[in-house]
Tab-separated table of N, CA and C in Angstrom:
chain	number	residue	atom	x	y	z
A	1	MET	N	28.146	-32.913	-36.545
A	1	MET	CA	26.744	-32.550	-36.802
A	1	MET	C	25.834	-33.378	-35.765
A	2	GLU	N	24.523	-32.677	-35.475
A	2	GLU	CA	23.883	-33.251	-34.374
A	2	GLU	C	22.481	-34.162	-35.441
A	3	THR	N	22.410	-35.109	-34.448
A	3	THR	CA	21.067	-35.503	-35.086
A	3	THR	C	19.840	-35.012	-34.699
A	4	PRO	N	18.700	-34.991	-35.319
A	4	PRO	CA	17.285	-34.752	-35.078
A	4	PRO	C	16.911	-34.562	-34.164
A	5	GLY	N	16.868	-35.578	-33.051
A	5	GLY	CA	16.534	-36.111	-31.632
A	5	GLY	C	17.311	-35.549	-30.950
A	6	ARG	N	18.719	-34.883	-31.092
A	6	ARG	CA	19.118	-34.386	-30.019
A	6	ARG	C	18.786	-32.659	-30.334
A	7	ASP	N	18.797	-32.146	-31.436
A	7	ASP	CA	18.179	-30.709	-32.098
A	7	ASP	C	17.016	-30.490	-30.919
A	8	ALA	N	15.806	-31.715	-31.010
A	8	ALA	CA	14.475	-31.424	-30.476
A	8	ALA	C	14.661	-31.505	-28.790
A	9	ALA	N	15.520	-32.551	-28.410
A	9	ALA	CA	15.788	-32.585	-26.792
A	9	ALA	C	16.382	-31.266	-26.319
A	10	GLY	N	17.433	-30.607	-27.135
A	10	GLY	CA	18.022	-29.421	-26.807
A	10	GLY	C	16.896	-27.816	-26.860
A	11	LEU	N	16.107	-28.488	-27.795
A	11	LEU	CA	14.887	-27.179	-28.036
A	11	LEU	C	13.912	-26.916	-26.596
A	12	LEU	N	13.832	-28.539	-26.365
A	12	LEU	CA	12.540	-28.979	-25.186
A	12	LEU	C	13.513	-28.051	-24.142
A	13	LYS	N	14.784	-28.485	-23.607
A	13	LYS	CA	15.498	-28.240	-22.510
A	13	LYS	C	15.637	-26.626	-22.681
A	14	MET	N	15.772	-25.999	-23.573
A	14	MET	CA	15.703	-24.550	-23.626
A	14	MET	C	14.332	-23.722	-23.014
A	15	ARG	N	13.413	-24.351	-23.890
A	15	ARG	CA	12.123	-24.341	-23.595
A	15	ARG	C	11.563	-24.265	-21.918
A	16	THR	N	12.050	-25.271	-21.265
A	16	THR	CA	11.635	-25.876	-19.791
A	16	THR	C	12.637	-24.928	-19.160
A	17	ARG	N	13.684	-24.403	-19.534
A	17	ARG	CA	14.504	-23.449	-19.173
A	17	ARG	C	13.449	-21.885	-18.794
A	18	LEU	N	13.195	-21.451	-19.996
A	18	LEU	CA	12.537	-20.065	-20.188
A	18	LEU	C	11.163	-20.641	-19.431
A	19	VAL	N	10.751	-21.368	-19.559
A	19	VAL	CA	9.217	-21.417	-18.638
A	19	VAL	C	9.548	-21.185	-17.012
A	20	VAL	N	10.766	-21.990	-16.452
A	20	VAL	CA	11.288	-22.113	-15.274
A	20	VAL	C	11.526	-20.530	-14.767
A	21	CYS	N	12.318	-20.073	-15.845
A	21	CYS	CA	12.828	-18.842	-15.376
A	21	CYS	C	11.629	-17.822	-15.341
A	22	GLY	N	10.601	-17.632	-15.913
A	22	GLY	CA	9.544	-16.696	-16.116
A	22	GLY	C	8.696	-16.835	-14.892
A	23	PHE	N	8.496	-18.526	-14.558
A	23	PHE	CA	7.685	-18.726	-13.434
A	23	PHE	C	8.179	-18.249	-12.149
A	24	LEU	N	9.665	-18.210	-12.169
A	24	LEU	CA	10.470	-17.638	-10.854
A	24	LEU	C	10.345	-16.179	-10.928
A	25	LEU	N	10.541	-15.479	-12.070
A	25	LEU	CA	10.323	-14.137	-12.057
A	25	LEU	C	8.739	-13.645	-11.511
A	26	ALA	N	7.574	-14.033	-11.911
A	26	ALA	CA	6.530	-13.964	-11.566
A	26	ALA	C	6.288	-14.210	-10.193
A	27	VAL	N	7.053	-15.229	-9.418
A	27	VAL	CA	6.982	-15.550	-7.849
A	27	VAL	C	7.707	-14.237	-7.395
A	28	TYR	N	9.055	-13.943	-7.829
A	28	TYR	CA	9.542	-13.024	-7.069
A	28	TYR	C	9.039	-11.437	-7.268
A	29	SER	N	8.036	-11.479	-8.448
A	29	SER	CA	7.127	-10.202	-8.610
A	29	SER	C	6.165	-10.135	-7.581
A	30	LEU	N	5.410	-11.368	-7.196
A	30	LEU	CA	4.158	-11.322	-6.443
A	30	LEU	C	4.757	-11.426	-5.056
A	31	MET	N	6.215	-11.556	-4.698
A	31	MET	CA	6.529	-11.324	-3.306
A	31	MET	C	6.762	-10.355	-3.231
A	32	SER	N	7.269	-9.380	-4.184
A	32	SER	CA	8.005	-7.921	-3.919
A	32	SER	C	6.694	-6.868	-3.930
A	33	VAL	N	5.597	-7.226	-4.022
A	33	VAL	CA	4.388	-6.467	-3.856
A	33	VAL	C	4.325	-5.613	-2.977
A	34	GLY	N	4.191	-4.112	-2.972
A	34	GLY	CA	4.068	-3.528	-2.170
A	34	GLY	C	4.391	-2.093	-2.839
A	35	CYS	N	4.434	-1.202	-1.959
A	35	CYS	CA	4.859	0.089	-2.357
A	35	CYS	C	6.434	0.735	-2.813
A	36	THR	N	7.392	-0.091	-2.137
A	36	THR	CA	8.577	0.164	-2.449
A	36	THR	C	9.155	-0.230	-3.984
A	37	SER	N	8.454	-0.770	-4.591
A	37	SER	CA	8.790	-0.681	-5.920
A	37	SER	C	7.766	0.089	-7.035
A	38	ALA	N	6.788	0.966	-6.422
A	38	ALA	CA	6.227	1.591	-7.069
A	38	ALA	C	6.860	2.599	-8.132
A	39	PRO	N	6.664	2.724	-9.401
A	39	PRO	CA	7.448	3.616	-10.267
A	39	PRO	C	6.772	4.896	-10.485
A	40	ARG	N	5.638	4.929	-9.876
A	40	ARG	CA	4.688	6.479	-10.055
A	40	ARG	C	4.110	6.475	-8.532
A	41	PRO	N	3.936	8.104	-8.303
A	41	PRO	CA	3.461	8.280	-6.680
A	41	PRO	C	1.814	7.553	-6.692
A	42	GLU	N	1.298	7.687	-7.863
A	42	GLU	CA	-0.163	6.921	-7.827
A	42	GLU	C	-0.315	5.563	-7.663
A	43	SER	N	0.886	4.928	-8.087
A	43	SER	CA	0.875	3.208	-7.856
A	43	SER	C	0.876	3.405	-6.186
A	44	THR	N	1.931	3.976	-5.393
A	44	THR	CA	1.957	4.076	-4.122
A	44	THR	C	0.691	4.709	-3.366
A	45	VAL	N	-0.018	5.539	-4.070
A	45	VAL	CA	-1.291	5.739	-2.956
A	45	VAL	C	-2.051	4.391	-3.578
A	46	LYS	N	-2.085	3.661	-4.643
A	46	LYS	CA	-3.430	2.562	-4.733
A	46	LYS	C	-2.886	1.439	-3.904
A	47	HIS	N	-1.565	1.278	-3.758
A	47	HIS	CA	-1.229	0.169	-3.153
A	47	HIS	C	-1.353	0.383	-1.683
A	48	PHE	N	-1.188	1.932	-0.831
A	48	PHE	CA	-1.832	2.164	0.523
A	48	PHE	C	-3.061	1.799	0.645
A	49	LEU	N	-4.144	2.251	-0.618
A	49	LEU	CA	-5.677	2.080	-0.395
A	49	LEU	C	-6.016	0.861	-0.185
A	50	GLN	N	-5.218	0.080	-0.980
A	50	GLN	CA	-6.097	-1.366	-1.138
A	50	GLN	C	-5.339	-2.020	0.168
A	51	ALA	N	-4.133	-1.792	0.623
A	51	ALA	CA	-3.630	-2.370	1.836
A	51	ALA	C	-4.526	-2.066	3.243
A	52	PHE	N	-4.677	-0.790	3.179
A	52	PHE	CA	-5.809	-0.544	4.424
A	52	PHE	C	-6.806	-1.183	4.286
A	53	ASN	N	-7.710	-1.305	3.332
A	53	ASN	CA	-9.039	-1.947	3.004
A	53	ASN	C	-8.880	-3.408	3.478
A	54	ASP	N	-7.492	-3.975	2.974
A	54	ASP	CA	-7.198	-5.484	3.372
A	54	ASP	C	-6.718	-5.646	4.732
A	55	LYS	N	-6.271	-4.305	5.268
A	55	LYS	CA	-5.922	-4.448	6.615
A	55	LYS	C	-4.129	-5.091	6.750
A	56	ASP	N	-3.649	-4.853	5.935
A	56	ASP	CA	-2.377	-5.540	5.728
A	56	ASP	C	-1.244	-4.532	5.633
A	57	LEU	N	-0.867	-4.463	7.462
A	57	LEU	CA	-0.272	-3.499	7.772
A	57	LEU	C	1.280	-3.715	7.380
A	58	ASN	N	1.770	-4.956	6.975
A	58	ASN	CA	2.981	-4.731	6.044
A	58	ASN	C	3.047	-3.869	4.900
A	59	VAL	N	1.815	-3.764	4.157
A	59	VAL	CA	2.262	-3.512	2.743
A	59	VAL	C	1.837	-1.906	3.232
A	60	LEU	N	1.113	-1.710	3.992
A	60	LEU	CA	0.718	-0.428	4.678
A	60	LEU	C	2.142	0.684	4.881
A	61	LEU	N	2.953	-0.142	5.600
A	61	LEU	CA	4.328	0.225	5.939
A	61	LEU	C	5.097	0.451	5.118
A	62	THR	N	5.057	-0.061	3.998
A	62	THR	CA	5.846	0.346	2.909
A	62	THR	C	5.705	1.150	1.967
A	63	CYS	N	4.298	1.888	2.314
A	63	CYS	CA	3.955	2.772	1.420
A	63	CYS	C	4.153	4.337	2.379
A	64	VAL	N	4.657	4.210	3.603
A	64	VAL	CA	4.890	5.564	4.626
A	64	VAL	C	6.576	6.022	4.614
A	65	ASP	N	6.347	7.058	4.948
A	65	ASP	CA	7.857	7.682	5.106
A	65	ASP	C	8.629	6.625	5.677
A	66	PRO	N	10.152	6.309	5.344
A	66	PRO	CA	10.899	4.979	5.908
A	66	PRO	C	11.169	5.319	7.298
A	67	LYS	N	11.541	6.556	7.806
A	67	LYS	CA	11.423	6.790	9.413
A	67	LYS	C	10.301	6.332	10.099
A	68	GLN	N	9.074	6.845	9.668
A	68	GLN	CA	7.791	6.373	10.186
A	68	GLN	C	7.695	4.652	10.055
A	69	GLU	N	7.951	4.070	9.267
A	69	GLU	CA	8.174	2.644	9.060
A	69	GLU	C	8.940	1.969	9.926
A	70	ARG	N	10.091	2.551	10.100
A	70	ARG	CA	11.108	2.090	11.137
A	70	ARG	C	10.597	2.130	12.574
A	71	MET	N	9.737	3.391	12.923
A	71	MET	CA	9.469	3.867	14.084
A	71	MET	C	8.143	2.974	14.298
A	72	PHE	N	7.142	2.670	13.368
A	72	PHE	CA	6.039	2.044	13.719
A	72	PHE	C	6.342	0.395	13.714
A	73	ARG	N	7.463	0.048	12.669
A	73	ARG	CA	7.387	-1.374	13.014
A	73	ARG	C	8.292	-1.671	14.452
A	74	ALA	N	9.074	-0.880	15.356
A	74	ALA	CA	9.497	-1.218	16.597
A	74	ALA	C	8.210	-0.825	17.439
A	75	SER	N	7.566	0.003	17.316
A	75	SER	CA	6.363	0.068	18.402
A	75	SER	C	5.303	-1.166	18.237
A	76	LEU	N	5.108	-1.445	17.036
A	76	LEU	CA	4.137	-2.784	16.669
A	76	LEU	C	4.877	-4.018	17.227
A	77	ARG	N	6.128	-4.155	17.058
A	77	ARG	CA	6.546	-5.326	18.004
A	77	ARG	C	5.987	-5.490	19.507
A	78	LEU	N	6.216	-4.175	19.956
A	78	LEU	CA	6.088	-4.190	21.692
A	78	LEU	C	4.675	-4.191	21.561
A	79	ILE	N	3.723	-3.280	20.895
A	79	ILE	CA	2.105	-3.586	21.137
A	79	ILE	C	1.382	-5.280	20.834
A	80	GLU	N	2.215	-5.930	19.626
A	80	GLU	CA	1.905	-7.315	19.455
A	80	GLU	C	2.045	-7.958	20.741
A	81	LYS	N	3.290	-7.616	21.095
A	81	LYS	CA	3.424	-8.670	22.590
A	81	LYS	C	2.761	-8.274	23.552
A	82	LEU	N	2.023	-6.869	23.727
A	82	LEU	CA	1.055	-6.770	24.854
A	82	LEU	C	-0.107	-7.115	24.493
A	83	THR	N	-0.805	-7.209	23.224
A	83	THR	CA	-2.130	-7.387	22.870
A	83	THR	C	-2.542	-8.389	22.236
A	84	GLY	N	-1.383	-9.212	22.048
A	84	GLY	CA	-1.596	-10.479	21.399
A	84	GLY	C	-1.521	-10.219	19.967
A	85	GLY	N	-1.559	-9.282	19.404
A	85	GLY	CA	-1.497	-9.465	17.534
A	85	GLY	C	-2.453	-8.730	17.488
A	86	ARG	N	-3.473	-8.121	18.069
A	86	ARG	CA	-4.698	-7.221	17.786
A	86	ARG	C	-4.195	-5.877	17.441
A	87	LEU	N	-4.564	-5.145	16.407
A	87	LEU	CA	-4.102	-3.732	16.212
A	87	LEU	C	-5.423	-3.077	15.925
A	88	PRO	N	-5.615	-1.828	16.845
A	88	PRO	CA	-6.964	-1.527	16.321
A	88	PRO	C	-7.200	-0.363	15.402
A	89	VAL	N	-8.096	-0.049	14.616
A	89	VAL	CA	-8.405	0.833	13.544
A	89	VAL	C	-7.948	1.958	13.860
A	90	GLU	N	-7.766	2.328	15.150
A	90	GLU	CA	-7.251	3.524	15.373
A	90	GLU	C	-5.933	4.107	15.109
A	91	ASP	N	-5.129	3.113	15.413
A	91	ASP	CA	-3.515	2.738	15.090
A	91	ASP	C	-2.965	2.796	13.646
A	92	LEU	N	-3.922	1.837	12.787
A	92	LEU	CA	-3.962	2.119	11.222
A	92	LEU	C	-3.971	3.566	10.930
A	93	LEU	N	-4.866	4.075	11.400
A	93	LEU	CA	-5.435	5.553	11.085
A	93	LEU	C	-4.328	6.606	11.651
A	94	GLU	N	-3.444	6.623	12.365
A	94	GLU	CA	-2.432	7.414	13.030
A	94	GLU	C	-1.026	7.225	11.870
A	95	LEU	N	-1.336	6.019	11.524
A	95	LEU	CA	0.229	5.577	10.458
A	95	LEU	C	0.474	6.729	9.698
A	96	VAL	N	-0.362	7.584	9.126
A	96	VAL	CA	-0.153	8.713	8.056
A	96	VAL	C	-0.390	9.987	9.042
A	97	PRO	N	0.555	10.891	8.795
A	97	PRO	CA	-0.190	12.078	9.384
A	97	PRO	C	-1.422	12.936	8.783
A	98	GLY	N	-2.488	13.178	9.629
A	98	GLY	CA	-3.470	14.025	8.830
A	98	GLY	C	-4.681	12.794	8.885
A	99	MET	N	-4.531	11.772	8.526
A	99	MET	CA	-5.593	10.570	8.482
A	99	MET	C	-6.637	10.314	9.763
A	100	TYR	N	-5.677	10.448	10.754
A	100	TYR	CA	-6.707	10.053	12.342
A	100	TYR	C	-7.505	11.466	12.481
A	101	GLN	N	-6.810	12.455	11.913
A	101	GLN	CA	-7.400	13.843	12.599
A	101	GLN	C	-8.865	14.083	11.491
A	102	MET	N	-8.397	13.337	10.250
A	102	MET	CA	-9.749	13.711	9.304
A	102	MET	C	-11.011	12.865	9.704
A	103	LEU	N	-10.417	11.342	10.483
A	103	LEU	CA	-11.572	10.430	10.262
A	103	LEU	C	-11.803	10.187	11.787
A	104	GLN	N	-11.260	10.912	12.937
A	104	GLN	CA	-11.320	10.677	14.317
A	104	GLN	C	-12.824	10.653	14.718
A	105	SER	N	-13.821	11.374	14.013
A	105	SER	CA	-14.860	11.675	14.498
A	105	SER	C	-15.629	10.257	14.187
A	106	GLN	N	-14.898	9.862	13.009
A	106	GLN	CA	-15.605	8.201	12.581
A	106	GLN	C	-15.183	7.047	13.092
A	107	VAL	N	-13.995	6.931	14.129
A	107	VAL	CA	-13.547	5.965	14.371
A	107	VAL	C	-14.556	4.708	14.807
A	108	SER	N	-14.291	3.414	14.125
A	108	SER	CA	-15.337	2.728	14.260
A	108	SER	C	-14.866	0.982	14.140
A	109	GLU	N	-15.901	0.115	14.641
A	109	GLU	CA	-15.154	-1.021	14.128
A	109	GLU	C	-14.808	-1.300	13.157
A	110	ASP	N	-15.152	-0.607	11.852
A	110	ASP	CA	-14.528	-1.039	10.510
A	110	ASP	C	-14.327	0.115	9.807
A	111	VAL	N	-13.473	0.337	8.907
A	111	VAL	CA	-13.429	1.505	8.124
A	111	VAL	C	-12.813	0.909	6.953
A	112	ASN	N	-13.333	1.536	5.592
A	112	ASN	CA	-13.205	0.697	4.592
A	112	ASN	C	-13.452	1.807	3.446
A	113	PHE	N	-12.346	2.059	2.124
A	113	PHE	CA	-12.416	3.110	1.257
A	113	PHE	C	-12.770	2.348	-0.035
A	114	ARG	N	-13.897	2.876	-0.450
A	114	ARG	CA	-14.885	2.470	-1.665
A	114	ARG	C	-14.816	3.490	-2.719
A	115	ASP	N	-15.089	3.114	-3.918
A	115	ASP	CA	-15.350	3.970	-4.960
A	115	ASP	C	-14.142	5.028	-5.140
A	116	VAL	N	-12.841	4.155	-5.018
A	116	VAL	CA	-11.573	4.932	-4.823
A	116	VAL	C	-11.070	5.626	-6.636
A	117	HIS	N	-10.789	6.397	-6.726
A	117	HIS	CA	-10.670	7.033	-7.978
A	117	HIS	C	-8.944	8.193	-7.702
A	118	VAL	N	-8.174	7.316	-8.190
A	118	VAL	CA	-6.766	8.139	-7.893
A	118	VAL	C	-6.561	8.802	-9.218
A	119	GLY	N	-6.520	10.008	-9.156
A	119	GLY	CA	-5.772	11.081	-9.923
A	119	GLY	C	-4.548	10.982	-10.260
A	120	ARG	N	-4.080	12.126	-11.438
A	120	ARG	CA	-2.800	11.980	-12.002
A	120	ARG	C	-1.921	12.698	-10.937
A	121	GLY	N	-0.837	12.243	-10.505
A	121	GLY	CA	0.138	13.142	-9.427
A	121	GLY	C	0.555	14.260	-10.369
A	122	GLN	N	0.484	15.174	-9.556
A	122	GLN	CA	1.678	16.196	-9.818
A	122	GLN	C	3.098	16.453	-9.455
A	123	LEU	N	3.908	16.044	-9.907
A	123	LEU	CA	5.278	16.057	-9.739
A	123	LEU	C	6.061	17.092	-9.655
A	124	SER	N	7.068	17.270	-8.435
A	124	SER	CA	7.759	18.604	-8.219
A	124	SER	C	8.898	18.238	-7.519
A	125	GLY	N	10.042	17.974	-8.825
A	125	GLY	CA	11.544	17.258	-8.182
A	125	GLY	C	11.324	15.983	-7.717
A	126	GLU	N	11.302	15.809	-6.076
A	126	GLU	CA	11.237	14.548	-4.969
A	126	GLU	C	9.873	14.675	-4.431
A	127	ASP	N	9.207	15.559	-4.835
A	127	ASP	CA	8.264	15.339	-4.172
A	127	ASP	C	6.672	15.371	-5.136
A	128	ALA	N	5.331	15.001	-4.530
A	128	ALA	CA	4.472	14.628	-5.604
A	128	ALA	C	3.269	14.989	-5.097
A	129	GLU	N	2.177	15.068	-5.447
A	129	GLU	CA	0.890	15.732	-5.091
A	129	GLU	C	-0.042	14.622	-5.648
A	130	VAL	N	-1.009	13.871	-5.123
A	130	VAL	CA	-1.754	12.918	-5.839
A	130	VAL	C	-3.230	13.256	-5.379
A	131	PRO	N	-4.085	13.555	-6.083
A	131	PRO	CA	-5.757	14.078	-5.808
A	131	PRO	C	-6.523	12.114	-5.830
A	132	VAL	N	-7.052	12.273	-4.404
A	132	VAL	CA	-7.802	11.080	-4.731
A	132	VAL	C	-9.394	11.283	-4.045
A	133	SER	N	-10.348	10.801	-4.872
A	133	SER	CA	-11.815	10.855	-4.398
A	133	SER	C	-12.134	9.371	-4.045
A	134	LEU	N	-12.805	9.445	-2.548
A	134	LEU	CA	-13.372	8.055	-2.557
A	134	LEU	C	-14.665	8.324	-1.478
A	135	THR	N	-15.125	7.053	-1.270
A	135	THR	CA	-15.963	6.933	-0.580
A	135	THR	C	-15.675	6.206	1.107
A	136	VAL	N	-15.735	7.047	2.009
A	136	VAL	CA	-15.166	6.254	3.460
A	136	VAL	C	-16.445	5.448	3.880
A	137	TRP	N	-16.550	4.248	3.894
A	137	TRP	CA	-17.786	3.539	4.534
A	137	TRP	C	-17.164	3.301	6.131
A	138	THR	N	-17.872	3.198	6.766
A	138	THR	CA	-17.669	3.068	8.245
A	138	THR	C	-18.863	2.482	9.101
A	139	LYS	N	-18.364	1.264	9.784
A	139	LYS	CA	-19.373	0.292	10.767
A	139	LYS	C	-19.099	0.766	12.299
A	140	SER	N	-19.992	1.084	12.939
A	140	SER	CA	-19.912	1.235	14.372
A	140	SER	C	-21.495	1.272	15.073
A	141	ARG	N	-21.063	0.003	15.597
A	141	ARG	CA	-22.294	-0.357	16.971
A	141	ARG	C	-23.542	-0.817	15.976
A	142	GLY	N	-23.298	-1.483	14.627
A	142	GLY	CA	-24.080	-2.101	14.123
A	142	GLY	C	-24.557	-0.962	12.750
A	143	LEU	N	-23.933	0.183	13.357
A	143	LEU	CA	-24.877	0.866	11.930
A	143	LEU	C	-23.667	1.221	10.922
A	144	GLN	N	-24.407	1.320	9.722
A	144	GLN	CA	-23.152	1.679	8.439
A	144	GLN	C	-23.377	3.004	8.282
A	145	ASN	N	-22.451	3.660	7.708
A	145	ASN	CA	-22.272	5.368	7.458
A	145	ASN	C	-21.122	5.308	6.107
A	146	THR	N	-21.762	6.081	5.144
A	146	THR	CA	-20.723	6.406	3.948
A	146	THR	C	-20.581	7.988	3.925
A	147	GLN	N	-19.504	8.412	3.341
A	147	GLN	CA	-19.060	10.019	3.366
A	147	GLN	C	-17.773	10.127	2.379
A	148	GLN	N	-18.514	10.829	1.221
A	148	GLN	CA	-17.354	11.170	0.364
A	148	GLN	C	-16.136	12.164	0.427
A	149	GLN	N	-15.064	11.691	0.407
A	149	GLN	CA	-14.081	12.455	0.654
A	149	GLN	C	-13.191	12.926	-0.602
A	150	GLU	N	-12.677	14.289	-0.318
A	150	GLU	CA	-11.767	14.705	-1.472
A	150	GLU	C	-10.659	14.817	-0.832
A	151	LEU	N	-9.267	14.119	-1.530
A	151	LEU	CA	-8.268	14.078	-0.606
A	151	LEU	C	-6.922	14.113	-1.471
A	152	ARG	N	-5.749	14.880	-0.711
A	152	ARG	CA	-4.726	15.153	-1.761
A	152	ARG	C	-3.580	14.359	-0.919
A	153	PHE	N	-3.062	13.325	-1.296
A	153	PHE	CA	-2.042	12.586	-0.720
A	153	PHE	C	-0.427	13.536	-1.326
A	154	ALA	N	0.019	13.935	-0.064
A	154	ALA	CA	1.787	14.238	-0.374
A	154	ALA	C	2.685	13.301	-0.046
A	155	LEU	N	3.371	13.165	-1.279
A	155	LEU	CA	4.543	11.737	-1.140
A	155	LEU	C	6.028	12.432	-1.491
A	156	ARG	N	6.856	11.841	-1.242
A	156	ARG	CA	8.380	12.251	-1.107
A	156	ARG	C	8.923	10.899	-2.295
A	157	ARG	N	9.918	11.097	-2.913
A	157	ARG	CA	10.664	9.876	-3.417
A	157	ARG	C	12.134	9.811	-2.361
A	158	PHE	N	11.991	8.523	-1.672
A	158	PHE	CA	13.104	8.121	-1.037
A	158	PHE	C	14.033	7.018	-1.857
A	159	ASP	N	15.150	6.618	-1.240
A	159	ASP	CA	15.857	5.283	-1.980
A	159	ASP	C	15.034	4.333	-1.979
A	160	GLU	N	14.235	4.129	-1.343
A	160	GLU	CA	13.085	2.927	-1.009
A	160	GLU	C	11.991	3.263	-2.098
A	161	GLY	N	11.492	4.072	-2.729
A	161	GLY	CA	10.959	4.839	-3.759
A	161	GLY	C	9.930	6.041	-3.324
A	162	TRP	N	8.391	5.845	-3.935
A	162	TRP	CA	7.777	6.894	-3.511
A	162	TRP	C	6.993	6.407	-2.369
A	163	ARG	N	6.999	7.429	-1.362
A	163	ARG	CA	6.410	7.220	0.057
A	163	ARG	C	5.629	8.268	0.371
A	164	ILE	N	4.080	8.107	0.936
A	164	ILE	CA	3.249	8.886	1.403
A	164	ILE	C	4.075	9.580	2.785
A	165	VAL	N	3.883	11.211	2.858
A	165	VAL	CA	4.319	11.667	3.947
A	165	VAL	C	3.224	12.359	4.571
A	166	GLY	N	2.248	12.326	3.999
A	166	GLY	CA	1.117	13.350	4.709
A	166	GLY	C	-0.297	13.128	3.651
A	167	ILE	N	-1.548	13.616	4.188
A	167	ILE	CA	-2.967	13.517	3.417
A	167	ILE	C	-3.437	14.572	4.174
A	168	GLN	N	-4.050	15.037	2.943
A	168	GLN	CA	-5.009	16.374	3.648
A	168	GLN	C	-6.362	16.597	2.780
A	169	ASN	N	-7.369	16.992	3.258
A	169	ASN	CA	-8.612	17.234	2.592
A	169	ASN	C	-8.275	18.167	1.467
A	170	LYS	N	-8.977	18.151	0.536
A	170	LYS	CA	-8.601	19.015	-0.523
A	170	LYS	C	-9.328	20.690	-0.297
């Protein structure tokens, strides 16, 4: 038979373990934020657009076709050595087929997506299309410009999860 003091100590120890396990799970979840773990294609698109605004190339790369990701990472290592780590906006736009062509006339000092509305994706087997409406905000030579865009993101499910394989104007 256990004494009341030992029961309380055991209960405290168990609660402490649960808190520590919960904390470790939360830290792990935060560390794995990216498109790889996105359960739906819409989540991948949201992660991609947020990463673009944050200029977070590592998260951007986890949102695109794995072949492109590997190729771009290899190229990026070389570019970083040559440029000292500064990656021009144009290179970010070329990450996804179709993005640079849509925005090439607007390549500027800064590009940002605002008022983003991601619609419900249409699934067809391992492929999906996700409609997005957003405002493209650009800054060039001190001038700011905004333009409303209606886009359709094409995604494919890979072993790594949903990945963007193209972007088109609606």
